[in-house]
């Protein structure tokens, strides 16, 4: 919490430096008073270029980034310009070439400014003219899959990417071009291009979504580069007089636009919560952070009167800190909703985000440590600021602590709770749906141990930009598997997904935060409720991380409480990663795996083995990356235990064949799933020593359960007992409770307590 | 080759320093003339201790090792001594505690010598007396699984481990003890202990095997420590007058002793080839290297007249270099026969081996670079020598090049060929059987890319020292799966393993080396024949690694030629690791996996999908650790293609569920399997760029095949063609060949040629 709190203080101080801005900004109050038409002025400024040149050679991280970029672009220039006729999906040649082109143009433009070497300007100019030659006669892209097909790429989204980068290149070489050249480029290429992705595709441009953010920013950045205020209005506030069918959907099943909100500011207001959490999740926040922040930077430089960084209580700056907090010990983002594993704050968009947030956000010294890990900076004013900060020794560590990040435009649509203790990081999801990239997994969690995912979220079913796999796009298994509830570590009722797996329903609801209390590092509690995922059934999950002084590592206690009007079947899957070492129960392996179900994701699971519970604890001890883990769960007599594996009905080997253990309670109205997860030991394949290979938990039992209270007793191997009691209906932290269990009286203040016996 | 050649030169020079020793050493010529009875004199000498003390503080790698050891032992001393009554298998408490005890005693003894602090001597003494108190009444270990049960441990092997380390501790504190104390320890503990593992277990002690190596060395080390020459005779030349049933076998199915060879020198002569390759494979060589080298060191110190380091043309010194050459880019050992993944030259036995080989082997400066990677040295004379060498800046890189290591006592029982090119390392096995740890996989290969295994050898089916899994011992799947031919990348005829999977037969034969030619780094060839694995069928496999200047990485060409008197079914499995991206052929996935067979390892494979070949090339493109690979194979019309996965009939989840592709030719007498393997591209989950995701090989075809010659044409994507021709019956490197294929005349000298068109 400390780092986030101190960050808020920093923001507060920062805010005092700005002149308070109460008047509502709208299209009529926009003026050109403070804007400047000198170039460059988007990410580089005249003054910035001067400062960079003065400091070159004495700012190592900047110097190295420059050297690397120069080497890359020099090779590109040597290889010559290629502007092929568009043809492929992502991963294919023309797609990758055009993508490369815009990245390269942006870098070449910047090099021209910094190094004052006309080779770079000429290269950008020549490439732009190749595009200007091709664009006027270019038809819509031949690949038909998108709801908004582009011209250079198969979707307007990628065309917008192109323009966000190209606008920066144009700004850099603006003064190098003649007026005639500029006219030609603007009239033959930039303006029709901007019109195509906006007016030509209102279903793409006029919505609240990461796609339209890119669209708005593409048009806005080019408007700033061209000093075209009317185009800028379009970017900031959307197309006017467009009537879209409110039931229109995109390829992911998301509504195009149901509430009429449009334009850059709407895209800033809606998906970000006041804590800076982006409702689609960190993977898409990373993707969207680039256009948001690069445009904010350009706006701040050219239209400071818009005070974009102060907008919504500085939400853009908060979003960068939030995103860093949404990464594991290695900087890899937690998987919430559609997300590809391995994406991290080492991505180039995060280099920009961190540098911009540092430069325009009050020089938070903790961001410098992230920049140092990234090992590079952007070659612009923001990157210079970071490089100078590092040179001056201002760096402070960015300590990631437990944190709750609210969801929803007003922060009242649930949250993500991240509980950190020792090497464990647990991500608990009780958010809103997350727009079209949302998964149906209310109250799910994933667990990381020293940056390694141990209890996994599957992520998306896609191999991004790998053409061999469905053109690098979303695979059909994303809908049939990855989004379904059973693909996650949360409760499934009657083998149907939350909200019937329907976006229309799910997107209307969110979970309810109940407790997030992490001040005591040895006893951290996150608790949330979900009452809408199934009608007539309420879910209440509580995650506790307890550090017992007797043991090296903390352990997780998970209490999933279900109450219902009707008897149901409840499945609680546990997606451990690794190899089974031992169970404390007998199971029988099937001769051949069987498919577990017919729909809602179950059709993708094999059942490999099963057992019937006796009512005692079940224990699963497994090995992953040379660490030993144990899952211990309470059972009722006759519960089913299913060892499953992902991969059924997967005709093209699109899924990863990873295991799960499903605990199934049949024909229950109310049910209580209680389990613990420990990381307790290590193995070395070199010394061949196994250390603490067994669980430290002897038994877990529910000693009390009513509507008001649930009490769980955990007996430790060293004959110690912990009793955790939670108040299920009153989360007031000042409320006094007393409860008698087996003739022992327990009294405490607040919504929960842990008693050590 | 260079490093190995230069090593041979070093050895030659070294040999000149020694006095030639022609007389036969046997038990009658042994004398005490050169021996010394001062202590310590096994791994530390009086002079060595003096030198260490003088240099302490100025030899960083030694100082750090000392600091680390001191911290560890101080903690142990604080925790107190525990000598529990033996009870468990490996991984269990008593096993691990006794193992810890002997490691700790050895270190404490050394610390006493170096630091001259009696706390350490007292600790060793107290622990030894605990053992001396317990031992006389200790029954045979209660766990019954071993053919040679120990007393402290479930097998004599581990009892021997105990004595190898404990003898060093005893030597270190010898002078600290009174004569009476020594008598008590020797009479109550050491002598009966030595008798039990030798006389009490002749089936363990009197054989040629890594077990008896430990047994011989245990007795020999203690004999040296006690100055007991009669016991030393027993260690060096075995028990006399023991008649073992020649058909007796151990738990692994290996014969105890068929040829009557016994004692340490026999164990040195038999399993090592003249190149220093240990016939069981590198995993067991690593294990055995400790007793071999530690005893050699002690013998050299106390019985220099035995000239143990010169024995068999300095085979012990060569063995260390051979073992380093048998590791991948990360120092992890290649998997040949029973071997656990992850074992590497960072193991403590290799620290000893490297230090001893350096100190007693002419100070080969390349070994210093391995010691530096290990980051530690032994706390003895050898470790001091290494630390001084490093301090004096003598370190030179240990360059691992392509190398062939012969197998068999005389080097005429086949070999292992290691072909290295770029980041690729290919291990090609055409050895003898490898004693009881041998697998039935003649002519198999495994492929590594920058230290990552890409086309795998499964290794053993065991979780060494992890008690949860079968007491940490070999699992039954080791026999039913891991040793079987189908578990390896080599040819299986009629679903039966090589030599019918029978050790009795397999251990009598070895493959025949045919070509090993690696001087041209761009065209390296290893070729071998196996005529005994199946009666009436001959196998001839040729592995070529070609570096084509047009492409970044080299690629592998694999030609497996089968000739037989009778029609057979031939299966060639390909154990790629990773996820399928794409194939160039249609396949149909089964609704649920089916078991592939009933026996010989097939019962552990699931069939997941299959296809029928058309006679065209098949291509499998896959992704592993963010690299793209492609396998391209020629087929005949109607060949079966089977996508398999390990894990059937595995009731306790002992196996890893990894994939394979099996190419099956049905009802062929002669057959030719030709394939290529490429590492051609990369993916970044951070930039999400896929680079060179597709194969560079357009087509592979056999353009000629007769008894005399096989010619393969490889068409590259850049419209280039390579033709590789091999002479199948004449491997004379001076022989002139000419061959007409499709009216084109090819002439060349030597057993093969590559023509670039």
Tab-separated table of N, CA, C and O in Angstrom, chain B residues 464-549:
chain	number	residue	atom	x	y	z
B	464	UNK	N	14.393	-38.292	-8.441
B	464	UNK	CA	15.463	-38.707	-7.541
B	464	UNK	C	15.344	-38.009	-6.185
B	464	UNK	O	15.322	-36.774	-6.114
B	465	UNK	N	15.253	-38.815	-5.147
B	465	UNK	CA	15.181	-38.338	-3.762
B	465	UNK	C	13.891	-37.602	-3.423
B	465	UNK	O	13.815	-36.954	-2.377
B	466	UNK	N	12.889	-37.675	-4.289
B	466	UNK	CA	11.588	-37.112	-3.919
B	466	UNK	C	10.744	-38.270	-3.403
B	466	UNK	O	10.256	-39.097	-4.164
B	467	UNK	N	10.602	-38.304	-2.088
B	467	UNK	CA	10.017	-39.471	-1.436
B	467	UNK	C	8.598	-39.742	-1.903
B	467	UNK	O	8.168	-40.903	-1.980
B	468	UNK	N	7.858	-38.670	-2.187
B	468	UNK	CA	6.460	-38.852	-2.603
B	468	UNK	C	6.338	-39.775	-3.815
B	468	UNK	O	5.313	-40.403	-4.028
B	469	UNK	N	7.349	-39.758	-4.661
B	469	UNK	CA	7.299	-40.562	-5.883
B	469	UNK	C	8.122	-41.830	-5.675
B	469	UNK	O	9.344	-41.832	-5.891
B	470	UNK	N	7.471	-42.864	-5.225
B	470	UNK	CA	8.127	-44.168	-5.111
B	470	UNK	C	9.378	-44.141	-4.248
B	470	UNK	O	10.360	-44.812	-4.564
B	471	UNK	N	9.341	-43.355	-3.186
B	471	UNK	CA	10.493	-43.299	-2.288
B	471	UNK	C	11.710	-42.650	-2.926
B	471	UNK	O	12.827	-42.797	-2.432
B	472	UNK	N	11.493	-41.937	-4.003
B	472	UNK	CA	12.616	-41.268	-4.660
B	472	UNK	C	13.440	-42.194	-5.531
B	472	UNK	O	14.463	-41.793	-6.093
B	473	UNK	N	12.983	-43.438	-5.657
B	473	UNK	CA	13.751	-44.436	-6.416
B	473	UNK	C	13.200	-44.602	-7.836
B	473	UNK	O	12.232	-43.940	-8.217
B	474	UNK	N	13.810	-45.499	-8.578
B	474	UNK	CA	13.308	-45.764	-9.927
B	474	UNK	C	11.854	-46.212	-9.874
B	474	UNK	O	11.472	-47.031	-9.019
B	475	UNK	N	11.080	-45.651	-10.779
B	475	UNK	CA	9.664	-46.013	-10.870
B	475	UNK	C	9.514	-47.164	-11.861
B	475	UNK	O	10.374	-47.354	-12.725
B	476	UNK	N	8.421	-47.865	-11.757
B	476	UNK	CA	8.292	-49.009	-12.658
B	476	UNK	C	8.224	-48.551	-14.113
B	476	UNK	O	8.611	-49.278	-15.028
B	477	UNK	N	7.779	-47.312	-14.325
B	477	UNK	CA	7.732	-46.788	-15.689
B	477	UNK	C	9.137	-46.618	-16.289
B	477	UNK	O	9.263	-46.380	-17.487
B	478	UNK	N	10.160	-46.725	-15.459
B	478	UNK	CA	11.501	-46.636	-16.042
B	478	UNK	C	11.752	-47.820	-16.973
B	478	UNK	O	12.337	-47.661	-18.042
B	479	UNK	N	11.282	-48.976	-16.530
B	479	UNK	CA	11.439	-50.162	-17.370
B	479	UNK	C	10.397	-50.218	-18.469
B	479	UNK	O	10.699	-50.538	-19.611
B	480	UNK	N	9.145	-49.937	-18.089
B	480	UNK	CA	8.069	-50.146	-19.063
B	480	UNK	C	8.027	-49.020	-20.100
B	480	UNK	O	7.526	-49.215	-21.190
B	481	UNK	N	8.569	-47.875	-19.753
B	481	UNK	CA	8.578	-46.765	-20.699
B	481	UNK	C	9.988	-46.260	-21.028
B	481	UNK	O	10.469	-46.401	-22.140
B	482	UNK	N	10.659	-45.702	-20.051
B	482	UNK	CA	11.839	-44.884	-20.352
B	482	UNK	C	12.950	-45.656	-21.057
B	482	UNK	O	13.665	-45.096	-21.894
B	483	UNK	N	13.078	-46.935	-20.730
B	483	UNK	CA	14.150	-47.715	-21.366
B	483	UNK	C	13.770	-48.244	-22.747
B	483	UNK	O	14.649	-48.663	-23.512
B	484	UNK	N	12.501	-48.277	-23.040
B	484	UNK	CA	12.051	-48.882	-24.293
B	484	UNK	C	12.455	-48.026	-25.503
B	484	UNK	O	12.568	-46.806	-25.412
B	485	UNK	N	12.576	-48.686	-26.615
B	485	UNK	CA	13.016	-47.986	-27.831
B	485	UNK	C	12.034	-46.897	-28.254
B	485	UNK	O	12.455	-45.795	-28.621
B	486	UNK	N	10.734	-47.178	-28.158
B	486	UNK	CA	9.754	-46.211	-28.672
B	486	UNK	C	9.782	-44.904	-27.879
B	486	UNK	O	9.289	-43.873	-28.344
B	487	UNK	N	10.398	-44.916	-26.700
B	487	UNK	CA	10.519	-43.678	-25.919
B	487	UNK	C	11.625	-42.773	-26.453
B	487	UNK	O	11.878	-41.711	-25.897
B	488	UNK	N	12.294	-43.209	-27.524
B	488	UNK	CA	13.464	-42.473	-28.024
B	488	UNK	C	13.304	-42.118	-29.493
B	488	UNK	O	12.476	-42.688	-30.197
B	489	UNK	N	14.146	-41.236	-29.947
B	489	UNK	CA	14.125	-40.813	-31.345
B	489	UNK	C	14.922	-41.776	-32.208
B	489	UNK	O	15.965	-41.431	-32.753
B	490	UNK	N	14.418	-42.999	-32.303
B	490	UNK	CA	15.071	-43.953	-33.182
B	490	UNK	C	14.073	-44.974	-33.692
B	490	UNK	O	12.909	-44.977	-33.266
B	491	UNK	N	14.532	-45.826	-34.588
B	491	UNK	CA	13.609	-46.704	-35.297
B	491	UNK	C	13.183	-47.922	-34.480
B	491	UNK	O	14.009	-48.584	-33.860
B	492	UNK	N	11.878	-48.197	-34.543
B	492	UNK	CA	11.309	-49.375	-33.896
B	492	UNK	C	10.716	-50.272	-34.970
B	492	UNK	O	9.928	-49.814	-35.802
B	493	UNK	N	11.102	-51.533	-34.921
B	493	UNK	CA	10.580	-52.490	-35.900
B	493	UNK	C	9.480	-53.329	-35.246
B	493	UNK	O	9.675	-53.874	-34.155
B	494	UNK	N	8.365	-53.407	-35.928
B	494	UNK	CA	7.254	-54.271	-35.481
B	494	UNK	C	6.897	-54.066	-34.009
B	494	UNK	O	6.596	-55.017	-33.283
B	495	UNK	N	6.955	-52.822	-33.591
B	495	UNK	CA	6.564	-52.454	-32.224
B	495	UNK	C	7.306	-53.216	-31.126
B	495	UNK	O	6.782	-53.398	-30.019
B	496	UNK	N	8.527	-53.678	-31.452
B	496	UNK	CA	9.338	-54.315	-30.403
B	496	UNK	C	10.614	-53.508	-30.229
B	496	UNK	O	11.148	-52.938	-31.184
B	497	UNK	N	11.121	-53.507	-28.999
B	497	UNK	CA	12.325	-52.728	-28.724
B	497	UNK	C	13.563	-53.401	-29.288
B	497	UNK	O	13.547	-54.592	-29.615
B	498	UNK	N	14.613	-52.650	-29.406
B	498	UNK	CA	15.907	-53.205	-29.816
B	498	UNK	C	16.275	-54.356	-28.877
B	498	UNK	O	16.010	-54.291	-27.676
B	499	UNK	N	16.877	-55.384	-29.428
B	499	UNK	CA	17.319	-56.539	-28.629
B	499	UNK	C	16.171	-57.128	-27.805
B	499	UNK	O	16.367	-57.605	-26.698
B	500	UNK	N	14.966	-57.013	-28.338
B	500	UNK	CA	13.760	-57.478	-27.631
B	500	UNK	C	13.622	-56.834	-26.259
B	500	UNK	O	12.896	-57.338	-25.396
B	501	UNK	N	14.312	-55.716	-26.066
B	501	UNK	CA	14.268	-55.068	-24.754
B	501	UNK	C	14.946	-55.883	-23.675
B	501	UNK	O	14.676	-55.685	-22.483
B	502	UNK	N	15.811	-56.811	-24.090
B	502	UNK	CA	16.442	-57.694	-23.101
B	502	UNK	C	17.887	-57.275	-22.853
B	502	UNK	O	18.709	-57.230	-23.766
B	503	UNK	N	18.168	-57.041	-21.586
B	503	UNK	CA	19.508	-56.620	-21.202
B	503	UNK	C	20.548	-57.681	-21.574
B	503	UNK	O	21.637	-57.354	-22.054
B	504	UNK	N	20.180	-58.945	-21.392
B	504	UNK	CA	21.123	-60.033	-21.681
B	504	UNK	C	21.633	-59.952	-23.115
B	504	UNK	O	22.794	-60.240	-23.391
B	505	UNK	N	20.718	-59.597	-24.004
B	505	UNK	CA	21.119	-59.531	-25.411
B	505	UNK	C	21.790	-58.184	-25.699
B	505	UNK	O	22.888	-58.129	-26.245
B	506	UNK	N	21.131	-57.116	-25.296
B	506	UNK	CA	21.635	-55.781	-25.620
B	506	UNK	C	23.037	-55.546	-25.086
B	506	UNK	O	23.870	-54.899	-25.742
B	507	UNK	N	23.315	-56.083	-23.920
B	507	UNK	CA	24.607	-55.796	-23.300
B	507	UNK	C	25.758	-56.511	-24.007
B	507	UNK	O	26.911	-56.256	-23.707
B	508	UNK	N	25.427	-57.404	-24.933
B	508	UNK	CA	26.485	-58.092	-25.682
B	508	UNK	C	26.903	-57.335	-26.934
B	508	UNK	O	27.870	-57.702	-27.588
B	509	UNK	N	26.114	-56.303	-27.311
B	509	UNK	CA	26.351	-55.684	-28.607
B	509	UNK	C	26.588	-54.183	-28.503
B	509	UNK	O	26.303	-53.572	-27.482
B	510	UNK	N	27.059	-53.658	-29.574
B	510	UNK	CA	27.230	-52.213	-29.670
B	510	UNK	C	27.083	-51.825	-31.128
B	510	UNK	O	27.233	-52.664	-32.026
B	511	UNK	N	26.795	-50.556	-31.368
B	511	UNK	CA	26.699	-50.074	-32.748
B	511	UNK	C	28.099	-49.870	-33.310
B	511	UNK	O	29.096	-49.914	-32.587
B	512	UNK	N	28.143	-49.612	-34.629
B	512	UNK	CA	29.432	-49.442	-35.301
B	512	UNK	C	29.541	-48.011	-35.813
B	512	UNK	O	28.692	-47.544	-36.577
B	513	UNK	N	30.597	-47.362	-35.413
B	513	UNK	CA	30.883	-46.042	-35.952
B	513	UNK	C	31.149	-46.173	-37.448
B	513	UNK	O	31.774	-47.135	-37.897
B	514	UNK	N	30.670	-45.222	-38.252
B	514	UNK	CA	30.918	-45.284	-39.697
B	514	UNK	C	31.652	-44.021	-40.183
B	514	UNK	O	32.697	-44.110	-40.822
B	515	UNK	N	31.122	-42.870	-39.850
B	515	UNK	CA	31.803	-41.613	-40.214
B	515	UNK	C	31.669	-40.651	-39.037
B	515	UNK	O	30.594	-40.552	-38.438
B	516	UNK	N	32.707	-39.956	-38.708
B	516	UNK	CA	32.578	-38.780	-37.836
B	516	UNK	C	33.544	-37.745	-38.382
B	516	UNK	O	34.752	-37.835	-38.216
B	517	UNK	N	32.986	-36.777	-39.084
B	517	UNK	CA	33.817	-35.839	-39.834
B	517	UNK	C	33.287	-34.431	-39.582
B	517	UNK	O	32.201	-34.078	-40.036
B	518	UNK	N	34.027	-33.660	-38.813
B	518	UNK	CA	33.502	-32.369	-38.361
B	518	UNK	C	34.481	-31.222	-38.599
B	518	UNK	O	34.327	-30.138	-38.044
B	519	UNK	N	35.492	-31.468	-39.430
B	519	UNK	CA	36.486	-30.418	-39.630
B	519	UNK	C	35.923	-29.215	-40.373
B	519	UNK	O	36.326	-28.081	-40.140
B	520	UNK	N	34.987	-29.488	-41.286
B	520	UNK	CA	34.333	-28.376	-41.993
B	520	UNK	C	33.116	-27.973	-41.167
B	520	UNK	O	32.109	-28.682	-41.124
B	521	UNK	N	33.199	-26.834	-40.514
B	521	UNK	CA	32.144	-26.415	-39.574
B	521	UNK	C	30.802	-26.244	-40.294
B	521	UNK	O	29.735	-26.351	-39.684
B	522	UNK	N	30.833	-26.010	-41.596
B	522	UNK	CA	29.590	-25.815	-42.359
B	522	UNK	C	28.986	-27.123	-42.859
B	522	UNK	O	27.870	-27.123	-43.399
B	523	UNK	N	29.715	-28.209	-42.703
B	523	UNK	CA	29.213	-29.512	-43.153
B	523	UNK	C	29.804	-30.585	-42.251
B	523	UNK	O	30.930	-31.049	-42.470
B	524	UNK	N	29.055	-30.936	-41.241
B	524	UNK	CA	29.545	-31.926	-40.278
B	524	UNK	C	28.695	-33.189	-40.402
B	524	UNK	O	27.473	-33.116	-40.496
B	525	UNK	N	29.364	-34.326	-40.406
B	525	UNK	CA	28.680	-35.594	-40.663
B	525	UNK	C	29.037	-36.613	-39.585
B	525	UNK	O	30.211	-36.820	-39.269
B	526	UNK	N	28.006	-37.244	-39.045
B	526	UNK	CA	28.202	-38.379	-38.137
B	526	UNK	C	27.312	-39.499	-38.650
B	526	UNK	O	26.132	-39.280	-38.931
B	527	UNK	N	27.898	-40.675	-38.778
B	527	UNK	CA	27.146	-41.778	-39.367
B	527	UNK	C	27.519	-43.061	-38.653
B	527	UNK	O	28.673	-43.263	-38.279
B	528	UNK	N	26.502	-43.912	-38.417
B	528	UNK	CA	26.765	-45.156	-37.682
B	528	UNK	C	25.781	-46.228	-38.116
B	528	UNK	O	24.732	-45.932	-38.684
B	529	UNK	N	26.156	-47.466	-37.831
B	529	UNK	CA	25.335	-48.602	-38.236
B	529	UNK	C	25.003	-49.481	-37.043
B	529	UNK	O	25.795	-49.597	-36.109
B	530	UNK	N	23.856	-50.098	-37.102
B	530	UNK	CA	23.441	-51.013	-36.048
B	530	UNK	C	22.847	-52.249	-36.723
B	530	UNK	O	21.796	-52.169	-37.352
B	531	UNK	N	23.530	-53.362	-36.558
B	531	UNK	CA	23.113	-54.575	-37.278
B	531	UNK	C	22.574	-55.658	-36.359
B	531	UNK	O	22.180	-56.724	-36.828
B	532	UNK	N	22.540	-55.390	-35.067
B	532	UNK	CA	22.164	-56.446	-34.133
B	532	UNK	C	20.880	-56.160	-33.375
B	532	UNK	O	20.356	-57.034	-32.689
B	533	UNK	N	20.396	-54.923	-33.457
B	533	UNK	CA	19.201	-54.574	-32.671
B	533	UNK	C	18.023	-55.460	-33.077
B	533	UNK	O	17.208	-55.855	-32.240
B	534	UNK	N	17.940	-55.729	-34.391
B	534	UNK	CA	16.937	-56.670	-34.897
B	534	UNK	C	17.653	-57.685	-35.789
B	534	UNK	O	18.467	-57.285	-36.639
B	535	UNK	N	17.348	-58.929	-35.602
B	535	UNK	CA	18.000	-59.920	-36.470
B	535	UNK	C	17.461	-59.715	-37.878
B	535	UNK	O	16.291	-59.391	-38.074
B	536	UNK	N	18.293	-59.887	-38.852
B	536	UNK	CA	17.907	-59.779	-40.268
B	536	UNK	C	17.595	-58.344	-40.722
B	536	UNK	O	17.118	-58.140	-41.829
B	537	UNK	N	17.808	-57.371	-39.833
B	537	UNK	CA	17.556	-55.988	-40.236
B	537	UNK	C	18.781	-55.146	-39.896
B	537	UNK	O	19.349	-55.299	-38.813
B	538	UNK	N	19.164	-54.289	-40.849
B	538	UNK	CA	20.306	-53.407	-40.607
B	538	UNK	C	19.834	-51.961	-40.602
B	538	UNK	O	19.034	-51.575	-41.459
B	539	UNK	N	20.344	-51.217	-39.647
B	539	UNK	CA	20.023	-49.793	-39.555
B	539	UNK	C	21.295	-49.001	-39.834
B	539	UNK	O	22.365	-49.345	-39.336
B	540	UNK	N	21.133	-47.958	-40.600
B	540	UNK	CA	22.273	-47.078	-40.880
B	540	UNK	C	21.757	-45.650	-40.821
B	540	UNK	O	20.942	-45.240	-41.640
B	541	UNK	N	22.226	-44.923	-39.848
B	541	UNK	CA	21.736	-43.548	-39.701
B	541	UNK	C	22.875	-42.568	-39.899
B	541	UNK	O	23.981	-42.755	-39.385
B	542	UNK	N	22.566	-41.502	-40.613
B	542	UNK	CA	23.544	-40.452	-40.876
B	542	UNK	C	22.933	-39.121	-40.474
B	542	UNK	O	21.825	-38.779	-40.888
B	543	UNK	N	23.657	-38.418	-39.643
B	543	UNK	CA	23.228	-37.097	-39.190
B	543	UNK	C	24.184	-36.076	-39.806
B	543	UNK	O	25.401	-36.208	-39.679
B	544	UNK	N	23.609	-35.100	-40.468
B	544	UNK	CA	24.428	-34.062	-41.093
B	544	UNK	C	23.957	-32.717	-40.545
B	544	UNK	O	22.752	-32.487	-40.456
B	545	UNK	N	24.874	-31.865	-40.167
B	545	UNK	CA	24.462	-30.496	-39.843
B	545	UNK	C	25.105	-29.569	-40.857
B	545	UNK	O	26.331	-29.543	-41.033
B	546	UNK	N	24.228	-28.859	-41.561
B	546	UNK	CA	24.655	-28.015	-42.672
B	546	UNK	C	24.410	-26.553	-42.320
B	546	UNK	O	23.319	-26.188	-41.887
B	547	UNK	N	25.421	-25.744	-42.495
B	547	UNK	CA	25.250	-24.297	-42.320
B	547	UNK	C	25.272	-23.675	-43.706
B	547	UNK	O	26.319	-23.659	-44.376
B	548	UNK	N	24.123	-23.200	-44.121
B	548	UNK	CA	23.992	-22.573	-45.426
B	548	UNK	C	24.169	-21.074	-45.227
B	548	UNK	O	23.506	-20.474	-44.382
B	549	UNK	N	25.054	-20.479	-45.991
B	549	UNK	CA	25.378	-19.068	-45.742
B	549	UNK	C	24.176	-18.125	-45.891
B	549	UNK	O	24.163	-17.032	-45.353
